[in-house]
Coordinates of C-alpha atoms and ligand atoms in Angstrom, one line a residue:
M4 CA -73.1 107.6 159.5
I5 CA -75.7 110.0 158.2
F6 CA -79.1 108.6 159.2
L7 CA -81.7 109.5 156.6
D8 CA -84.3 106.8 157.4
A9 CA -86.4 108.6 160.0
A10 CA -89.7 107.6 158.4
A11 CA -88.8 104.0 159.4
T12 CA -88.0 104.9 163.0
T13 CA -86.3 107.5 165.2
P14 CA -84.0 107.4 168.2
V15 CA -85.7 107.8 171.6
R16 CA -85.3 111.4 172.8
R17 CA -83.4 111.9 176.0
E18 CA -86.3 113.8 177.5
A19 CA -88.7 110.9 176.7
L20 CA -86.2 108.4 178.2
E21 CA -85.9 110.4 181.4
A22 CA -89.6 110.8 181.7
M23 CA -90.3 107.1 181.3
W24 CA -87.5 105.8 183.5
P25 CA -89.3 106.1 186.8
Y26 CA -92.1 103.9 185.5
L27 CA -89.7 101.2 184.5
S28 CA -87.9 101.3 187.9
G29 CA -89.2 102.6 191.3
E30 CA -92.7 103.6 190.2
F31 CA -93.4 100.2 188.6
G32 CA -97.0 99.9 189.7
N33 CA -100.0 98.6 187.7
P34 CA -102.4 101.6 187.1
S35 CA -105.3 99.3 188.1
S36 CA -103.9 98.5 191.5
H37 CA -105.5 100.2 194.5
H38 CA -102.4 100.9 196.5
S39 CA -100.0 103.8 196.4
L40 CA -97.7 102.3 193.7
G41 CA -100.7 101.6 191.5
E42 CA -102.1 105.1 192.1
A43 CA -98.8 106.7 191.1
A44 CA -98.9 104.8 187.8
A45 CA -102.5 105.8 187.3
V46 CA -101.6 109.4 187.8
A47 CA -98.7 109.1 185.4
L48 CA -101.0 107.5 182.8
A49 CA -103.6 110.2 183.3
G50 CA -100.9 112.9 182.8
A51 CA -99.7 111.3 179.6
R52 CA -103.3 111.1 178.3
S53 CA -103.8 114.8 179.1
G54 CA -100.5 115.7 177.4
V55 CA -101.6 113.9 174.2
A56 CA -105.1 115.5 174.4
K57 CA -103.5 118.9 174.6
V58 CA -101.6 118.4 171.4
L59 CA -104.6 117.0 169.6
G60 CA -107.0 119.6 171.0
C61 CA -109.4 116.9 172.3
R62 CA -110.6 115.5 175.6
A63 CA -108.4 113.1 177.5
S64 CA -111.3 110.6 177.4
E65 CA -110.9 110.5 173.6
V66 CA -107.3 109.2 173.7
T67 CA -106.7 105.4 173.7
F68 CA -103.1 104.2 174.1
T69 CA -102.2 101.3 171.9
S70 CA -99.1 99.2 171.1
G71 CA -98.3 101.4 168.1
G72 CA -99.5 102.8 164.8
T73 CA -100.5 99.4 163.4
E74 CA -102.8 98.7 166.3
A75 CA -104.2 102.2 166.2
D76 CA -105.0 101.8 162.5
N77 CA -106.5 98.4 163.0
L78 CA -108.7 99.6 165.9
A79 CA -109.9 102.6 163.9
V80 CA -110.7 100.8 160.7
K81 CA -112.1 97.5 162.1
G82 CA -113.3 98.9 165.4
I83 CA -115.3 101.8 164.0
A84 CA -116.7 100.0 160.9
L85 CA -117.8 97.0 163.0
A86 CA -119.4 99.1 165.7
R87 CA -121.3 101.0 163.1
Q88 CA -122.5 97.8 161.4
L89 CA -123.6 96.4 164.7
A90 CA -125.8 99.4 165.2
D91 CA -127.0 99.4 161.5
P92 CA -126.5 96.2 159.5
S93 CA -127.0 98.0 156.2
L94 CA -123.6 99.6 156.6
N95 CA -121.1 97.4 154.7
R96 CA -118.6 99.6 152.8
V97 CA -115.4 101.3 153.7
V98 CA -113.4 103.9 151.6
I99 CA -109.6 104.0 151.6
S100 CA -107.0 105.5 149.3
A101 CA -104.8 103.5 147.0
I102 CA -101.7 104.5 148.9
E103 CA -102.6 103.6 152.5
H104 CA -100.1 101.9 154.8
P105 CA -100.7 98.1 155.0
A106 CA -102.0 98.7 158.6
V107 CA -105.1 100.4 157.0
E108 CA -105.2 98.5 153.8
E109 CA -105.0 95.1 155.3
S110 CA -107.6 96.0 158.0
A111 CA -110.0 97.0 155.2
R112 CA -109.2 93.7 153.4
Y113 CA -110.0 91.8 156.6
L114 CA -113.4 93.5 156.8
E115 CA -113.9 92.4 153.1
R116 CA -112.7 88.8 153.7
V117 CA -114.3 88.0 157.0
H118 CA -117.2 90.4 157.4
G119 CA -118.4 90.8 153.7
F120 CA -117.7 94.5 153.4
A121 CA -116.9 96.1 150.1
V122 CA -113.8 98.3 149.9
D123 CA -113.9 101.4 147.7
V124 CA -110.3 102.3 146.8
L125 CA -109.8 105.9 145.8
P126 CA -107.1 106.4 143.1
V127 CA -104.4 109.1 143.5
D128 CA -103.0 111.4 140.8
R129 CA -99.3 111.3 139.6
E130 CA -98.3 113.2 142.7
G131 CA -100.2 111.0 145.1
L132 CA -103.1 113.3 145.8
V133 CA -106.6 112.0 146.5
S134 CA -109.4 114.0 144.8
V135 CA -112.0 115.5 147.1
D136 CA -114.6 115.2 144.3
G137 CA -113.5 111.6 143.8
L138 CA -114.3 110.9 147.5
R139 CA -117.7 112.6 147.1
A140 CA -118.4 110.3 144.1
V141 CA -117.8 107.0 146.0
M142 CA -119.8 107.9 149.1
R143 CA -122.9 105.6 149.5
P144 CA -125.7 105.3 152.1
E145 CA -123.9 102.0 153.1
T146 CA -120.5 103.6 153.7
A147 CA -119.5 102.9 157.3
L148 CA -116.1 104.7 157.4
V149 CA -113.6 106.7 155.3
S150 CA -109.9 106.2 156.1
I151 CA -107.4 108.4 154.3
M152 CA -103.8 108.9 155.5
Y153 CA -102.6 112.4 156.4
A154 CA -99.1 112.0 154.8
N155 CA -97.7 109.1 152.9
N156 CA -94.7 107.2 154.3
E157 CA -93.0 106.5 150.9
I158 CA -93.5 109.7 149.0
G159 CA -94.4 112.2 151.7
T160 CA -97.5 113.6 149.9
V161 CA -99.8 115.4 152.3
Q162 CA -103.5 115.0 151.7
P163 CA -106.1 117.8 152.0
I164 CA -107.5 116.2 155.1
A165 CA -109.9 119.0 156.2
S166 CA -111.6 119.0 152.8
L167 CA -111.8 115.2 152.6
A168 CA -113.1 115.0 156.1
S169 CA -115.8 117.5 155.4
V170 CA -117.1 115.4 152.5
A171 CA -117.5 112.4 154.9
R172 CA -119.2 114.7 157.5
E173 CA -121.7 115.9 154.8
H174 CA -122.7 112.2 154.5
G175 CA -122.7 111.6 158.3
V176 CA -119.8 109.1 157.9
P177 CA -116.9 109.0 160.4
F178 CA -113.4 109.9 158.9
H179 CA -110.2 108.3 160.2
T180 CA -106.7 109.5 159.3
D181 CA -103.4 107.7 159.7
A182 CA -101.2 110.5 161.0
V183 CA -98.3 108.3 161.9
Q184 CA -95.9 110.2 159.5
A185 CA -97.5 113.6 159.9
A186 CA -97.1 113.7 163.7
G187 CA -94.3 116.0 164.7
W188 CA -94.3 117.7 161.3
L189 CA -97.8 118.9 160.6
P190 CA -100.6 120.5 162.7
L191 CA -102.6 117.8 164.6
D192 CA -105.6 119.7 166.0
V193 CA -108.4 117.3 165.4
K194 CA -111.1 120.0 165.3
A195 CA -109.3 122.0 162.7
L196 CA -108.7 118.8 160.7
G197 CA -112.4 117.8 161.2
V198 CA -111.5 114.1 161.8
D199 CA -113.3 111.6 164.0
A200 CA -110.3 109.3 164.5
L201 CA -106.6 109.8 164.1
S202 CA -103.6 107.4 164.7
I203 CA -100.1 108.2 165.9
S204 CA -97.1 106.0 166.5
G205 CA -94.5 106.8 169.2
H206 CA -91.4 105.5 167.5
K207 CA -91.7 107.9 164.6
L208 CA -91.3 110.9 166.8
G209 CA -88.8 110.1 169.5
A210 CA -90.6 107.7 171.8
P211 CA -89.9 103.9 172.0
K212 CA -91.3 101.3 169.6
G213 CA -94.5 99.7 170.8
S214 CA -96.3 102.9 171.9
G215 CA -99.2 104.5 169.9
V216 CA -102.4 106.5 170.2
L217 CA -105.8 106.4 168.7
F218 CA -108.0 109.5 169.0
T219 CA -111.7 108.8 168.6
K220 CA -114.2 111.6 168.9
G221 CA -116.8 111.8 171.7
R222 CA -119.1 108.8 171.8
L223 CA -118.1 107.3 168.4
G224 CA -118.5 103.6 168.9
V225 CA -115.4 101.4 168.6
E226 CA -115.7 97.7 168.8
P227 CA -112.7 96.5 170.7
L228 CA -110.2 94.1 169.1
V229 CA -108.5 93.1 172.3
H230 CA -110.8 91.8 175.0
G231 CA -110.0 91.5 178.6
G232 CA -110.1 93.6 181.7
G233 CA -111.7 96.7 180.1
Q234 CA -108.8 99.1 180.3
E235 CA -108.7 102.2 178.2
R236 CA -112.5 102.6 178.6
A237 CA -112.9 99.0 177.3
R238 CA -111.6 100.1 173.9
R239 CA -108.3 98.3 174.4
S240 CA -107.9 95.8 177.2
G241 CA -104.6 94.9 178.7
T242 CA -102.3 96.4 181.4
E243 CA -101.3 99.7 180.0
N244 CA -97.7 100.4 178.9
V245 CA -97.3 103.3 181.4
A246 CA -93.7 104.1 180.5
G247 CA -94.4 104.0 176.8
A248 CA -97.4 106.3 177.2
V249 CA -95.4 108.8 179.3
A250 CA -92.6 108.7 176.7
L251 CA -95.0 109.2 173.8
S252 CA -96.8 112.1 175.5
T253 CA -93.4 113.7 176.3
A254 CA -92.0 113.3 172.8
L255 CA -95.2 114.4 171.1
G256 CA -95.4 117.5 173.3
L257 CA -91.8 118.5 172.5
S258 CA -92.1 117.9 168.8
H259 CA -95.4 119.8 168.8
A260 CA -93.8 122.8 170.5
E261 CA -90.8 122.7 168.1
Q262 CA -93.0 121.9 165.1
P263 CA -93.5 125.3 163.4
E264 CA -89.8 126.2 163.5
Q265 CA -88.5 122.7 162.7
A266 CA -91.0 122.1 159.9
A267 CA -89.9 125.4 158.2
R268 CA -86.2 124.8 158.7
V269 CA -86.3 121.1 157.5
S270 CA -88.6 122.0 154.5
D271 CA -85.9 124.4 153.3
L272 CA -83.2 121.8 153.7
R273 CA -85.4 119.2 151.9
D274 CA -85.9 121.6 149.0
Q275 CA -82.2 122.3 148.7
F276 CA -81.5 118.6 148.8
I277 CA -84.1 117.8 146.1
D278 CA -82.6 120.6 143.9
Q279 CA -79.1 119.2 144.4
V280 CA -80.1 115.7 143.5
L281 CA -82.1 116.8 140.5
A282 CA -79.1 118.9 139.3
T283 CA -76.5 116.2 139.7
V284 CA -78.6 113.2 138.5
P285 CA -80.7 115.0 135.8
D286 CA -82.9 112.0 134.9
A287 CA -83.8 111.4 138.6
L288 CA -87.6 111.4 139.1
L289 CA -88.9 113.1 142.2
T290 CA -91.8 111.0 143.5
G291 CA -94.8 112.6 145.3
H292 CA -95.9 116.2 145.4
R293 CA -93.3 118.9 145.0
S294 CA -94.6 121.2 147.7
Q295 CA -97.5 119.4 149.4
R296 CA -95.1 117.0 151.0
L297 CA -93.8 116.2 154.5
P298 CA -90.8 118.5 155.4
S299 CA -88.9 115.3 156.2
V300 CA -89.2 113.2 153.1
A301 CA -87.4 113.4 149.7
S302 CA -88.1 110.4 147.5
F303 CA -86.8 109.6 144.0
C304 CA -86.6 107.0 141.3
F305 CA -83.2 106.6 139.6
P306 CA -84.0 105.0 136.2
G307 CA -81.5 102.5 135.0
T308 CA -80.4 101.5 138.5
S309 CA -81.7 99.2 141.1
G310 CA -82.9 100.9 144.2
E311 CA -81.3 98.2 146.4
S312 CA -77.9 98.6 144.7
V313 CA -78.0 102.4 145.2
L314 CA -78.8 101.8 148.9
L315 CA -75.8 99.6 149.3
E316 CA -73.5 102.1 147.6
L317 CA -75.0 104.9 149.8
E318 CA -74.3 102.9 152.9
R319 CA -70.7 102.3 151.8
L320 CA -70.5 106.1 151.5
G321 CA -71.9 106.5 155.0
V322 CA -75.5 107.4 154.2
V323 CA -78.3 105.2 155.5
C324 CA -81.7 105.4 153.8
S325 CA -84.4 103.1 152.4
S326 CA -86.0 101.9 149.2
G327 CA -89.4 102.8 150.4
S328 CA -91.4 101.7 153.4
A329 CA -89.5 99.5 156.0
C330 CA -92.4 97.1 155.8
A331 CA -91.9 96.5 152.1
A332 CA -88.1 96.4 152.3
G333 CA -86.8 93.0 151.3
S334 CA -89.7 92.4 149.0
D335 CA -89.0 92.2 145.3
A336 CA -92.4 93.5 144.2
P337 CA -92.5 97.1 143.1
S338 CA -94.0 99.4 145.7
P339 CA -97.8 99.5 145.3
V340 CA -97.7 103.2 146.3
L341 CA -95.4 104.1 143.3
V342 CA -97.5 101.9 140.9
A343 CA -100.6 103.7 142.1
L344 CA -99.0 107.0 141.0
G345 CA -98.7 105.5 137.5
I346 CA -95.0 104.9 137.7
A347 CA -93.9 101.9 135.6
P348 CA -93.0 98.8 137.7
E349 CA -89.4 98.7 136.4
T350 CA -88.9 102.4 137.4
A351 CA -90.6 101.8 140.8
Q352 CA -87.9 99.2 141.5
T353 CA -85.4 102.0 141.5
A354 CA -86.9 104.0 144.4
V355 CA -84.9 105.5 147.2
R356 CA -86.4 107.4 150.1
F357 CA -84.5 109.9 152.2
S358 CA -86.3 110.8 155.4
F359 CA -85.0 113.3 158.0
T360 CA -85.1 113.7 161.8
S361 CA -85.7 117.1 163.1
T362 CA -82.0 117.5 164.0
V363 CA -80.8 117.0 160.4
T364 CA -78.2 119.6 159.3
D365 CA -77.3 121.4 156.1
A366 CA -73.8 119.8 156.1
E367 CA -75.3 116.3 156.4
L368 CA -77.6 116.8 153.5
N369 CA -74.8 118.4 151.3
E370 CA -72.7 115.3 152.0
A371 CA -75.7 113.0 151.3
A372 CA -76.5 114.8 148.0
A373 CA -72.8 114.3 146.8
A374 CA -73.1 110.6 147.9
V375 CA -76.2 110.2 145.8
E376 CA -74.4 111.4 142.7
T377 CA -71.5 109.0 143.4
A378 CA -73.7 106.0 144.3
V379 CA -76.0 106.4 141.2
G380 CA -72.9 106.8 139.0
R381 CA -71.3 103.7 140.4
V382 CA -74.4 101.5 140.0
R383 CA -74.8 102.7 136.4
N384 CA -71.1 102.0 135.6
L385 CA -71.5 98.5 137.1
A386 CA -74.6 97.9 135.0
S387 CA -72.9 99.1 131.7
P388 CA -69.0 99.3 132.2
Q389 CA -68.4 100.3 128.6
A390 CA -70.3 103.5 129.3
G391 CA -67.3 104.5 131.4
Ligands
PLP408 N1 -98.9 104.0 159.2 C1 -97.9 104.6 158.6 C2 -98.1 105.7 157.6 C3 -96.5 104.2 158.9 O1 -95.5 104.8 158.2 C4 -96.3 103.2 159.8 C5 -95.0 102.7 160.1 O2 -94.1 102.6 159.2 C6 -97.4 102.6 160.5 C7 -98.7 103.1 160.2 C8 -97.3 101.6 161.5 O3 -96.8 102.1 162.7 P1 -96.0 101.1 163.8 O4 -94.7 100.9 163.2 O5 -96.0 101.9 165.0 O6 -96.9 99.9 163.9

């Protein structure tokens, strides 16, 4: 099997498994306990926090461990907007882009539905880019938060985060970015990016599912969503997932160290793969930006097919990929991300996303490109047998 669905999830790296194992076995203490087992767990958690902080270029106290990307996004969008509104009741708007992951979009909609916020949705161009001037135009004195993703999970388009964040900063508004897909592939230094909050998910970069991080800058207020014993500086109560935090920190550190080399290598393979697919299926439509895209994502629409049928054929040929985001899989509705790019709903239904791990090889992608030609041909023949 050739696994080309890494944007959905990745296997746990051996190093992460080995690093977490002690905290699932002998060193099983609760980091809040005042005996030696608890202290060992607390030391491990502190080490994991420093490891993440090193990659992000921030202080350890600015790192909150969460149960994953979804929780990190919820805590950022709801937690920051509500904390700001509590301090200043006139703040009642949030800005998001039209292609956010549901973890951000639905958090903004919750603020609208339950707390009376207005949500300003920034459109994207045909390649999925948000305009910096467009952001400037929607900023209002009542804006509590801007949240724009670093890289999109369906089309791989990478936003100009530093420029967007500087617009928010000019208006004194905190800027959050969902870096779940970017982590491991793009630079994550929060000072260089100029962001006030940033979300990461462990299982996209070689740590287990159910581990995540939210960075929040300095004293930026975050209203907690989970109340209890006050762990994680009261930003996120609940006994910490020590093993998950250790694994995430290990995997993030490794992928960060490997990042410049792997990003360059995989970007070259991605471009070759895109060229091969466009050469063998000439009417294929590459979705997202041609160059400002994640090294790991190649996404297409194959007009005249059904994305789901192409996926089935590809799986028969030994290639596993996805029709878009794992969250939207199984839904008949065309992807809102593709519709936001201006792609017709019937074309959006034909989307297939190939996403790569950092260990993907040239041979695998050559085989996958040949499989794409065969799979698309088979689906088209089934749809119109007389066409041969
Ligand atoms: N944000 C983006 C861009 C994602 O791609 C995902 C997962 O697909 C998430 C957030 C949610 O992360 P998790 O699966 O850790 O909850």
